[in-house]
Short mmCIF file of C-alpha atoms in Angstrom, two decimals:
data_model
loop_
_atom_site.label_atom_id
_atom_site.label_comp_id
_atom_site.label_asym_id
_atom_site.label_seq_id
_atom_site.Cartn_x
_atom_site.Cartn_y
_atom_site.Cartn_z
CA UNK A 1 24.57 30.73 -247.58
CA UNK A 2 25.25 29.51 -250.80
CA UNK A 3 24.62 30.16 -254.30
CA UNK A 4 20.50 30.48 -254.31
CA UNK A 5 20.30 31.92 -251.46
CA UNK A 6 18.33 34.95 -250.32
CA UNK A 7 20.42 38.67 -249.56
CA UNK A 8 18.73 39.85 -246.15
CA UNK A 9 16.08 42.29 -246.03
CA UNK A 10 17.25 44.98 -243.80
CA UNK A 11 17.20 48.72 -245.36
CA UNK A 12 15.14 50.57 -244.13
CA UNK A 13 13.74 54.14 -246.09
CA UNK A 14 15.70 56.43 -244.26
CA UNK A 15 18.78 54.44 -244.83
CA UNK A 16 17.41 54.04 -248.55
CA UNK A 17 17.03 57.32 -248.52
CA UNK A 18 20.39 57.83 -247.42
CA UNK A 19 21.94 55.87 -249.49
CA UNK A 20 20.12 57.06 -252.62
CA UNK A 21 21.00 60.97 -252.09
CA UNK A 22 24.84 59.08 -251.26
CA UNK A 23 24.51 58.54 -254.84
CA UNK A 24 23.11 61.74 -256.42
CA UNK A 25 25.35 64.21 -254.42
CA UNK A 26 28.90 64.02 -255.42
CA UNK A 27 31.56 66.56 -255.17
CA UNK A 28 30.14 68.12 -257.97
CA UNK A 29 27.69 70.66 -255.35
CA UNK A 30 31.02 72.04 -254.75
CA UNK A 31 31.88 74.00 -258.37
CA UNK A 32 28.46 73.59 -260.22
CA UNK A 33 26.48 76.06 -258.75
CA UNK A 34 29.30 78.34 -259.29
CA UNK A 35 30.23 76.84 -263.15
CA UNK A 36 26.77 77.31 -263.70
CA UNK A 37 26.26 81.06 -262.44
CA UNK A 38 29.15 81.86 -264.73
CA UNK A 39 27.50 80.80 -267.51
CA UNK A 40 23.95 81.46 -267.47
CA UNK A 41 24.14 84.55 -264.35
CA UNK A 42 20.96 84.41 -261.88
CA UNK A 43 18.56 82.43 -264.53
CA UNK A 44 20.71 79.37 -263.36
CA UNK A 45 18.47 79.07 -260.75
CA UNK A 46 15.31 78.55 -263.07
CA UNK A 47 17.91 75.90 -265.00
CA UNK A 48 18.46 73.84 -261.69
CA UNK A 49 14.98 74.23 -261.11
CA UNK A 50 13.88 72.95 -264.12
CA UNK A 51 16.16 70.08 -264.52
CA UNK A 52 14.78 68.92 -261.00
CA UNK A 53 11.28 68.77 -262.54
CA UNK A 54 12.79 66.76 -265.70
CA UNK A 55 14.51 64.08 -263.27
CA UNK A 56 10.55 63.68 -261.86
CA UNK A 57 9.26 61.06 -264.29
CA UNK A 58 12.51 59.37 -264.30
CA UNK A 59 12.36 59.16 -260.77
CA UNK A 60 9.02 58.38 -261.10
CA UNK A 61 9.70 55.02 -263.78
CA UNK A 62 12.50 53.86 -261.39
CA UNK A 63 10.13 53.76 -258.47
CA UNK A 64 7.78 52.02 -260.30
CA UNK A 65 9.98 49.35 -261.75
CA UNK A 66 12.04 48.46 -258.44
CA UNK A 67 9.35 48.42 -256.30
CA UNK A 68 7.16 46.44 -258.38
CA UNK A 69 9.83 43.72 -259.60
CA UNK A 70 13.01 44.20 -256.67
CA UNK A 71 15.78 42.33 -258.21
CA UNK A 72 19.81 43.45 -257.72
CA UNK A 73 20.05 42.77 -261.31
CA UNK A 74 18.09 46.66 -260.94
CA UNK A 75 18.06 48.16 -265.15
CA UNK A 76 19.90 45.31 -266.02
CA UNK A 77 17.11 42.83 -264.74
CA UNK A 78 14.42 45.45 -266.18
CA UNK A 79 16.02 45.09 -269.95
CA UNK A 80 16.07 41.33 -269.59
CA UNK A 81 12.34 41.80 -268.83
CA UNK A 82 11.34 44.03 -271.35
CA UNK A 83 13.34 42.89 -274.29
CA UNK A 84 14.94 39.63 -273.75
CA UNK A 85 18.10 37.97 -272.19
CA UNK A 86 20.52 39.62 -274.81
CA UNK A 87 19.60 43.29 -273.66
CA UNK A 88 19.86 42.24 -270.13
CA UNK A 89 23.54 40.77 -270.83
CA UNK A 90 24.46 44.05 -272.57
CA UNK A 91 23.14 46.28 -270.28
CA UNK A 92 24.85 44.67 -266.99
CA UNK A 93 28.06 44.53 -269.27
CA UNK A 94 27.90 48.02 -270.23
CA UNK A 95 27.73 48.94 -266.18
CA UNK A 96 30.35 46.43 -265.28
CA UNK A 97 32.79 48.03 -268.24
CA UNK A 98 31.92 51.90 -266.74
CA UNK A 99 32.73 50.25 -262.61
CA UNK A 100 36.72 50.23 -262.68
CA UNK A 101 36.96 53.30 -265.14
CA UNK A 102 34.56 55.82 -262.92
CA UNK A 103 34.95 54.82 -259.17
CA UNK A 104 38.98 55.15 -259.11
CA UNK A 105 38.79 58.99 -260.44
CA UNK A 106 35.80 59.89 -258.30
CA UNK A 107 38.08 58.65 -255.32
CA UNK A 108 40.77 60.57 -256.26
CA UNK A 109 38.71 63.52 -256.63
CA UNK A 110 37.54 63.31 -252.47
CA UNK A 111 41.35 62.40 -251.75
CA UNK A 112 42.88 65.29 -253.51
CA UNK A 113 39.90 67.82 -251.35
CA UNK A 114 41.76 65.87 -247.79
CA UNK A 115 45.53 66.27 -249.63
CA UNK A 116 44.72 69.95 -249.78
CA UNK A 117 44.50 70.33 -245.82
CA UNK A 118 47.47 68.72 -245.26
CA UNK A 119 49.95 69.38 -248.24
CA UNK A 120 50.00 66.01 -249.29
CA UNK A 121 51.47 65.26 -252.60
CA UNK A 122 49.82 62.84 -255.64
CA UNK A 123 51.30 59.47 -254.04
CA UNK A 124 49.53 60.13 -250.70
CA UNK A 125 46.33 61.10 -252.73
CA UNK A 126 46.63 57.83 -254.58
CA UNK A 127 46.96 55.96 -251.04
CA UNK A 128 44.28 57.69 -249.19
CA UNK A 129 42.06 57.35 -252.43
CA UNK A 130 42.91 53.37 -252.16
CA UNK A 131 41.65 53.21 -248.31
CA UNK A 132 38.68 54.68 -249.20
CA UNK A 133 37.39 52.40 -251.82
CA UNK A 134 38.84 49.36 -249.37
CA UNK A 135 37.03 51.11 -246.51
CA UNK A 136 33.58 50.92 -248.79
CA UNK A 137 34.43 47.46 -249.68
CA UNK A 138 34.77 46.63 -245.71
CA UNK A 139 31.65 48.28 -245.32
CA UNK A 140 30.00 46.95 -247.95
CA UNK A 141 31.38 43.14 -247.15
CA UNK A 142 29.91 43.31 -243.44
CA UNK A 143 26.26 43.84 -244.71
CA UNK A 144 23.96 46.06 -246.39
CA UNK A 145 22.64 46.80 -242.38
CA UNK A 146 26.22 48.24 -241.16
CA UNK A 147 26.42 49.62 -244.47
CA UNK A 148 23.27 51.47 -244.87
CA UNK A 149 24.01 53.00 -240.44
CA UNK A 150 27.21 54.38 -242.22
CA UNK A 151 25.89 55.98 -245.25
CA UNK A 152 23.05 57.90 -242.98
CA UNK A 153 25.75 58.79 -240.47
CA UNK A 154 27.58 60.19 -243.33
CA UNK A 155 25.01 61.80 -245.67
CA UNK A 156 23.51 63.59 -242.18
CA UNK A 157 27.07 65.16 -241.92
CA UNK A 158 27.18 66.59 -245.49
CA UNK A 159 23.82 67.99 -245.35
CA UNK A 160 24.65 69.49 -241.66
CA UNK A 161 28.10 71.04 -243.53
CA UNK A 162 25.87 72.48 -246.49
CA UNK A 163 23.29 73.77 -244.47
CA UNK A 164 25.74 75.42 -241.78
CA UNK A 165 27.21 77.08 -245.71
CA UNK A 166 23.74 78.10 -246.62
CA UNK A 167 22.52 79.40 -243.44
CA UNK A 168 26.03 81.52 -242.88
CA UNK A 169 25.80 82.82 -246.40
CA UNK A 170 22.00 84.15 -246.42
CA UNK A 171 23.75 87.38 -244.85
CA UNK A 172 25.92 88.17 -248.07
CA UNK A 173 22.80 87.51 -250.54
CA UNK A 174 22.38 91.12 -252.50
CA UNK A 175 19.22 91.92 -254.16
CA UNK A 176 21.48 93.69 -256.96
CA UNK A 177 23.78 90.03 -257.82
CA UNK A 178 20.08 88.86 -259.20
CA UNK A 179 19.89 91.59 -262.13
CA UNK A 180 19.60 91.55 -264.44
CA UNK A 181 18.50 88.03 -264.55
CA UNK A 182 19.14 86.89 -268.01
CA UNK A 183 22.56 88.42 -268.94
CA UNK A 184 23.38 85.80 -271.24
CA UNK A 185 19.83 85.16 -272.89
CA UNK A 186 17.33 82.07 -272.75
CA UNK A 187 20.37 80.11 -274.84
CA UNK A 188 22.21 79.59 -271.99
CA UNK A 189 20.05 78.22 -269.39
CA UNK A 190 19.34 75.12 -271.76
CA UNK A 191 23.30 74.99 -272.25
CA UNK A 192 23.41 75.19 -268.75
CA UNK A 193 20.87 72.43 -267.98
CA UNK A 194 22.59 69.88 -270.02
CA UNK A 195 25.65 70.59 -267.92
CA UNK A 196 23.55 69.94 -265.09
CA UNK A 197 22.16 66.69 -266.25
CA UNK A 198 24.62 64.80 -264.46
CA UNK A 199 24.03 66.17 -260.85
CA UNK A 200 20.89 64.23 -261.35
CA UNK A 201 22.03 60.93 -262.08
CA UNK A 202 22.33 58.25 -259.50
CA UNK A 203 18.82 57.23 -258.47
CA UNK A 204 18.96 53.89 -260.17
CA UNK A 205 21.69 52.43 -257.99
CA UNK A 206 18.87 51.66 -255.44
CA UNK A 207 17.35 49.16 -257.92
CA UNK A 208 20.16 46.76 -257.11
CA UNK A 209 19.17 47.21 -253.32
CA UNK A 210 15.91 46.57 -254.12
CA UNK A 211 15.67 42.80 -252.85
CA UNK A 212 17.43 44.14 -249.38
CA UNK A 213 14.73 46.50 -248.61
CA UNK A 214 12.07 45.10 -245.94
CA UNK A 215 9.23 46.31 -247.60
CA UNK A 216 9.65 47.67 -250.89
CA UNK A 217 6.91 48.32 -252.22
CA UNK A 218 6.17 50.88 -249.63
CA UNK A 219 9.77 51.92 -248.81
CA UNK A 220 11.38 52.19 -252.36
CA UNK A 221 9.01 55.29 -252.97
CA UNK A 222 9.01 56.78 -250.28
CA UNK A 223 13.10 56.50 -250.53
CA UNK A 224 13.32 58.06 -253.33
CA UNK A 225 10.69 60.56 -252.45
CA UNK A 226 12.42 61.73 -249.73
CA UNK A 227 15.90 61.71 -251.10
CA UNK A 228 14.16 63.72 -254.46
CA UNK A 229 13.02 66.57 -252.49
CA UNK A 230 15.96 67.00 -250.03
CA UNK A 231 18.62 66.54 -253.17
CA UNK A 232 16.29 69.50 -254.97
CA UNK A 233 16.22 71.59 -251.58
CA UNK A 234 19.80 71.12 -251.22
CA UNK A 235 20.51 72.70 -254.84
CA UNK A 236 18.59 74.60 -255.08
CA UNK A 237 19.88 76.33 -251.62
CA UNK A 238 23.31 76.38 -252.70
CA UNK A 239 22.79 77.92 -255.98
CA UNK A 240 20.93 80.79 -254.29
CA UNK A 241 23.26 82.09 -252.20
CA UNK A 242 26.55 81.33 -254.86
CA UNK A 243 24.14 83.93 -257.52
CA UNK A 244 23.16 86.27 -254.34
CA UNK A 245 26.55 86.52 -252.66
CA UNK A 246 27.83 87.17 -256.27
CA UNK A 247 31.14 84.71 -254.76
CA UNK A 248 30.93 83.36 -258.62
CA UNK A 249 32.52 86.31 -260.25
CA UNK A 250 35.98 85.30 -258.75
CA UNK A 251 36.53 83.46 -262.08
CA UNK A 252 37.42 80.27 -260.62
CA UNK A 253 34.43 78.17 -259.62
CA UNK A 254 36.38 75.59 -257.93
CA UNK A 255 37.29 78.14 -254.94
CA UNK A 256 33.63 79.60 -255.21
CA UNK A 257 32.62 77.32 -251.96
CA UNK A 258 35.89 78.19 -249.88
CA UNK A 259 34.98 82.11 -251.33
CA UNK A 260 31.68 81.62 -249.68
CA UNK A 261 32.62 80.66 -246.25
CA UNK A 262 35.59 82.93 -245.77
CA UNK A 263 33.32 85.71 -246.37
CA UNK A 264 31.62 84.94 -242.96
CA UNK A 265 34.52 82.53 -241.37
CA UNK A 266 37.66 83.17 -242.59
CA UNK A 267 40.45 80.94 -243.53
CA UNK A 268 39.23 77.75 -241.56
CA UNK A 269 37.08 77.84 -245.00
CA UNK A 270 39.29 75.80 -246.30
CA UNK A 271 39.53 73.10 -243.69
CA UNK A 272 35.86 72.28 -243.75
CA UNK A 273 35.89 72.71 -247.77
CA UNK A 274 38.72 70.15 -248.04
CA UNK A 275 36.72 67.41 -245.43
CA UNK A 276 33.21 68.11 -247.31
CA UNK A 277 35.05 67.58 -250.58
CA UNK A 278 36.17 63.89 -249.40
CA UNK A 279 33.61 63.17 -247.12
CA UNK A 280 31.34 63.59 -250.59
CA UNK A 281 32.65 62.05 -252.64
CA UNK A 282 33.06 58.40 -250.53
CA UNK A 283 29.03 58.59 -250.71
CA UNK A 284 28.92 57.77 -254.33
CA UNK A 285 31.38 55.33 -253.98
CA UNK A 286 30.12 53.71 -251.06
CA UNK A 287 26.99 53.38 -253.12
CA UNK A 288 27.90 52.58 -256.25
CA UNK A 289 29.81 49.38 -255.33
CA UNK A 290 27.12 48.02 -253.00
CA UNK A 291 25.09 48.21 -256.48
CA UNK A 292 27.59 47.05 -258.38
CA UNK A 293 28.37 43.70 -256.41
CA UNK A 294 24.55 43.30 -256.17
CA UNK A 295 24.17 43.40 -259.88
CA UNK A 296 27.02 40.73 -260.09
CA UNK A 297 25.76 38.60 -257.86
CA UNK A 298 21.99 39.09 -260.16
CA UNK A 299 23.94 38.48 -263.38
CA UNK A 300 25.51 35.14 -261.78
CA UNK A 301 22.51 33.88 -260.89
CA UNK A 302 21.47 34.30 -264.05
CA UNK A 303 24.41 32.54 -265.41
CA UNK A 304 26.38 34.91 -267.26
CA UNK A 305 29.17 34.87 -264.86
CA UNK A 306 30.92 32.28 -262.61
CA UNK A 307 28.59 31.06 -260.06
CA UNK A 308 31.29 31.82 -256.97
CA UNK A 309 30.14 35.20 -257.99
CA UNK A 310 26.54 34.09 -257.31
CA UNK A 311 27.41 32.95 -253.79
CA UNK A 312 26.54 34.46 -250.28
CA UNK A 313 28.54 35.05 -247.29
CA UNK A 314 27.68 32.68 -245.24
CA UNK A 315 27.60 34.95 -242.33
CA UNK A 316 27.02 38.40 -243.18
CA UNK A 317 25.03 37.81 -246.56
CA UNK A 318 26.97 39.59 -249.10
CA UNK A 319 28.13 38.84 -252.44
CA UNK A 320 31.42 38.74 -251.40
CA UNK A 321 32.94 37.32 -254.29
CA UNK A 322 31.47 40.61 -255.87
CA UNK A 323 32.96 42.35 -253.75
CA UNK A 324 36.78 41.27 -253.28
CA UNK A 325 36.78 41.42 -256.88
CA UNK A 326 36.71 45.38 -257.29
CA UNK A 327 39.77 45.17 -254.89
CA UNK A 328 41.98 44.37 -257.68
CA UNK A 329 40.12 46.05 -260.32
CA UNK A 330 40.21 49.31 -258.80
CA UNK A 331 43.46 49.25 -256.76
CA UNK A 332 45.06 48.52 -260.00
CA UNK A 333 44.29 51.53 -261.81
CA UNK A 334 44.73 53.59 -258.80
CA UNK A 335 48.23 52.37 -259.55
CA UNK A 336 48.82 52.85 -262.93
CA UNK A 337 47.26 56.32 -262.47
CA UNK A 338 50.22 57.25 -260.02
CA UNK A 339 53.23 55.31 -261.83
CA UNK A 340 52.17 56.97 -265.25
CA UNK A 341 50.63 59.88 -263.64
CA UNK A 342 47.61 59.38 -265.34
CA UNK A 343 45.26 62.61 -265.00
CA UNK A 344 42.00 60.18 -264.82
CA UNK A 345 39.35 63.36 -264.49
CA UNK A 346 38.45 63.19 -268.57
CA UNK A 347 38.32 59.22 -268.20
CA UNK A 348 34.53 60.42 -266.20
CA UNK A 349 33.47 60.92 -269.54
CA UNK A 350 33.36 57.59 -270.44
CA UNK A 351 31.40 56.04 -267.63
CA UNK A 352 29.15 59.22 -268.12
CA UNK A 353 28.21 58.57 -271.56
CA UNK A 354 28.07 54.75 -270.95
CA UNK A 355 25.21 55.28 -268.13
CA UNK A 356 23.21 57.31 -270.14
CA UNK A 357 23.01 54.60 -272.61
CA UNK A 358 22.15 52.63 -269.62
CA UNK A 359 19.86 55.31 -268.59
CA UNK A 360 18.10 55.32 -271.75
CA UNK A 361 18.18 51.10 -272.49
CA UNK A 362 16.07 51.44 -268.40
CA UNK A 363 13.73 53.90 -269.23
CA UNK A 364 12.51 52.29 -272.59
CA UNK A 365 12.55 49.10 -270.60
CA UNK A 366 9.85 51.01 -267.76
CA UNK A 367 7.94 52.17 -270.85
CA UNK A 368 7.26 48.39 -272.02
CA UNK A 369 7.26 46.71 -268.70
CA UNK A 370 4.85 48.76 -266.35
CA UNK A 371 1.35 47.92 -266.63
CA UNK A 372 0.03 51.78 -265.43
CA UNK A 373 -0.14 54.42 -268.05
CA UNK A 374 1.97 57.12 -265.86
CA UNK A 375 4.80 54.22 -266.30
CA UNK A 376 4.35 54.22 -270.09
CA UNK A 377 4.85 58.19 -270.04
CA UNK A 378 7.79 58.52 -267.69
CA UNK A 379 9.75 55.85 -269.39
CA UNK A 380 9.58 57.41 -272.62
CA UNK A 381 9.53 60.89 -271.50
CA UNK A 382 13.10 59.66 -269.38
CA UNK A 383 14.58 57.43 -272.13
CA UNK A 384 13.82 60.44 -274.77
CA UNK A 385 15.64 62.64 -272.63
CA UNK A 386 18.51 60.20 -271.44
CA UNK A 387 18.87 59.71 -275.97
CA UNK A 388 18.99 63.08 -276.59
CA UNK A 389 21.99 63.81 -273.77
CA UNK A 390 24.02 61.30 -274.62
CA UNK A 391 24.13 62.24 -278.16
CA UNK A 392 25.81 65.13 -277.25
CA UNK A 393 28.64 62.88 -275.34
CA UNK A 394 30.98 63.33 -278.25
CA UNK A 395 33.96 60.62 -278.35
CA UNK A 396 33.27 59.49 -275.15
CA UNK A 397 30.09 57.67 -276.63
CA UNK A 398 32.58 55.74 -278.74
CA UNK A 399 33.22 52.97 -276.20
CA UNK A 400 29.25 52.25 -274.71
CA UNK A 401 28.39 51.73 -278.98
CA UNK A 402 31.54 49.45 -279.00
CA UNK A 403 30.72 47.01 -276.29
CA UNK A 404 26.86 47.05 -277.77
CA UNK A 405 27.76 46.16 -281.32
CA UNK A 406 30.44 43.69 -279.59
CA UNK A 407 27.19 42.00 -278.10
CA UNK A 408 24.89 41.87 -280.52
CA UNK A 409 27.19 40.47 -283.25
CA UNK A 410 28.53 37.70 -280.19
CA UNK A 411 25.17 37.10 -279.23
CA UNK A 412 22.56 37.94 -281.95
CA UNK A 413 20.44 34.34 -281.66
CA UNK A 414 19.53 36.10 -278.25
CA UNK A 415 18.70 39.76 -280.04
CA UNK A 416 16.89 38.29 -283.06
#
């Protein structure tokens, strides 16, 4: 295939479903529940409650928008839509400028969780962090089909993991860890909820898979439907027995999942910690690059980049230009991470605060573009929300504001 022609239409819900809660969950379900019981005691469980039933309408405009218009440009293609081709450039540039900054550290992240089991030091993290963006790139290259097998293979693992955790723990739950409920006051369940704001982020990577759906305008929803309430369950069941097992009181959330397990396995804790740690976070990643090279391969055809990187494989049917590109890209900062040992945790601030821009630029978009009322009310309900967060990103919202006032002074005929 060459440039113009069509991705194939092969995902399926469940492996859009999949590949959505791939996206959602990342190794964050392994300190959260417990960062969050520290600070706001048993009412964390109303704040993860509630922040599920704030993600709703946002869920709710992203159905809406990628199963009525599927395009990989996804929130990109929406912003051209709704406000012309300038928003559209600056919104797939801000997502292209957060790619090589936020995959590399959430790779290292899952490789540091396998290092653990084995005593491996920082270089071998750096390698085995390397194979596993390559081995989503692989993935990735031989079609969204093999792809999408993979990510349902994988996501059924973590949920078996987390509900073999849950189910082991509902022995240790205590009555007396759940009072008093509000030791901290009403204060710091909202301070907890913004904390918690980015456990929920994630659902607009399947707007780039939109166009490699069979049917999506049945299977987008119920995607996203399914992934909503099994990502909320999931929480939600995790949280309750890291408050009722009182395991958060250790003072160190980051051993709060190993804490819970040992109390009912032992030390081999550790051993399935360490693989559900990795195994997590290549879901996101595996994600997040399928929608990335899709929204390259949109913003090519479009003509803001190179058309090689608007060109199909002519066998599998992948942007593969897309693809080989984040090789480089993120191999490269892999490796000035580990020859300037680079801690590149805080640089997930960045891409953080650059989605929610995003976030906020898509949900405005929905508001304009939907014809339905209910599309009018959970795009500004979402971008309202998405605003108001990313205010509160301190420096880090420094570098999303650069590259938009670099774009509208470069390109201002297309603004105004």
């Amino acid at each position: 295939m060459a440039n113009g022609g069509e991705l194939k239409k092969s995902i399926t819900w469940l492996q859009g479903t999949a590949m959505t809660i791939g996206a959602v969950i990342g190794a964050g379900i392994l300190v959260l529940p417990a960062i969050a019981a520290e600070i706001a005691g048993p009412a964390s469980l109303a704040s993860w409650l509630l922040m599920g039933l704030i993600s709703l309408p946002m869920l709710a405009a992203i159905a809406q928008m990628s199963s009525r218009y599927p395009n990989s440009g996804g929130i990109a293609a929406y912003a051209q839509q709704a406000f012309g081709p300038g928003m559209g450039r600056l919104t797939g540039f801000l997502i292209f400028s957060a790619m090589p900054i936020g995959l590399p550290p959430t790779a290292l992240i899952g490789a540091n969780y396998l290092c653990s089991l084995f005593g491996w030091g920082t270089g071998a993290a750096h390698i085995a962090a390397g194979a596993l963006i390559l081995t989503t790139v692989t993935l990735n290259l031989r079609g969204i089909e093999l792809s999408g097998k993979s990510q349902l293979f994988i996501v059924s693992v973590i949920l078996s993991i987390l509900v073999f955790v849950v189910l082991s723990s509902l022995s240790e739950i205590r009555p007396a860890n759940f009072t008093p409920f509000l030791p901290h006051g009403l204060g710091a369940v909202g301070h907890t909820m913004s904390l918690l704001f980015f456990a929920f982020l994630g659902w607009e990577m399947i707007g780039h898979l939109a166009e490699e759906f069979k049917d999506p305008r049945r299977d987008i929803p119920l995607s996203l439907g399914a992934a909503y309430v099994i990502v909320n369950i999931v929480y939600l069941a995790i949280a309750l027995v890291v408050v009722g097992s009182g395991v958060y009181k250790s003072g160190n959330p980051n051993i709060a999942m190993v804490s819970l397990i040992k109390l009912r396995w032992g030390e081999p804790a550790a051993v399935l910690v360490g693989l559900l740690g990795f195994v997590v976070c290549y879901c996101p990643v595996h994600t997040y690059i399928a929608g990335f090279s899709r929204l390259f391969y949109a913003q090519a055809r479009e003509g803001y980049f190179p058309k090689c990187f608007g060109e199909l494989h002519p066998l599998y049917g992948t942007p593969f230009c897309a693809l080989q590109l984040f090789v480089p890209l993120n191999l490269s900062l892999l490796f000035l991470s580990w020859a300037l040992s680079w801690d590149l945790k805080p640089l997930l601030g960045i891409p953080s605060a650059t989605f929610l821009l995003v976030y906020t630029i898509g949900m405005f978009s929905a508001a304009k573009v939907l014809p339905v009322r209910s599309g009018l009310i959970c795009g500004l309900l979402s971008g309202t929300l998405s605003l108001a967060v990313f205010a509160f990103s301190g420096w880090y919202m420094l570098f999303p504001l650069a590259v938009a006032l670099y774009f509208v002074v470069r390109y201002k005929k297309e603004f105004f």
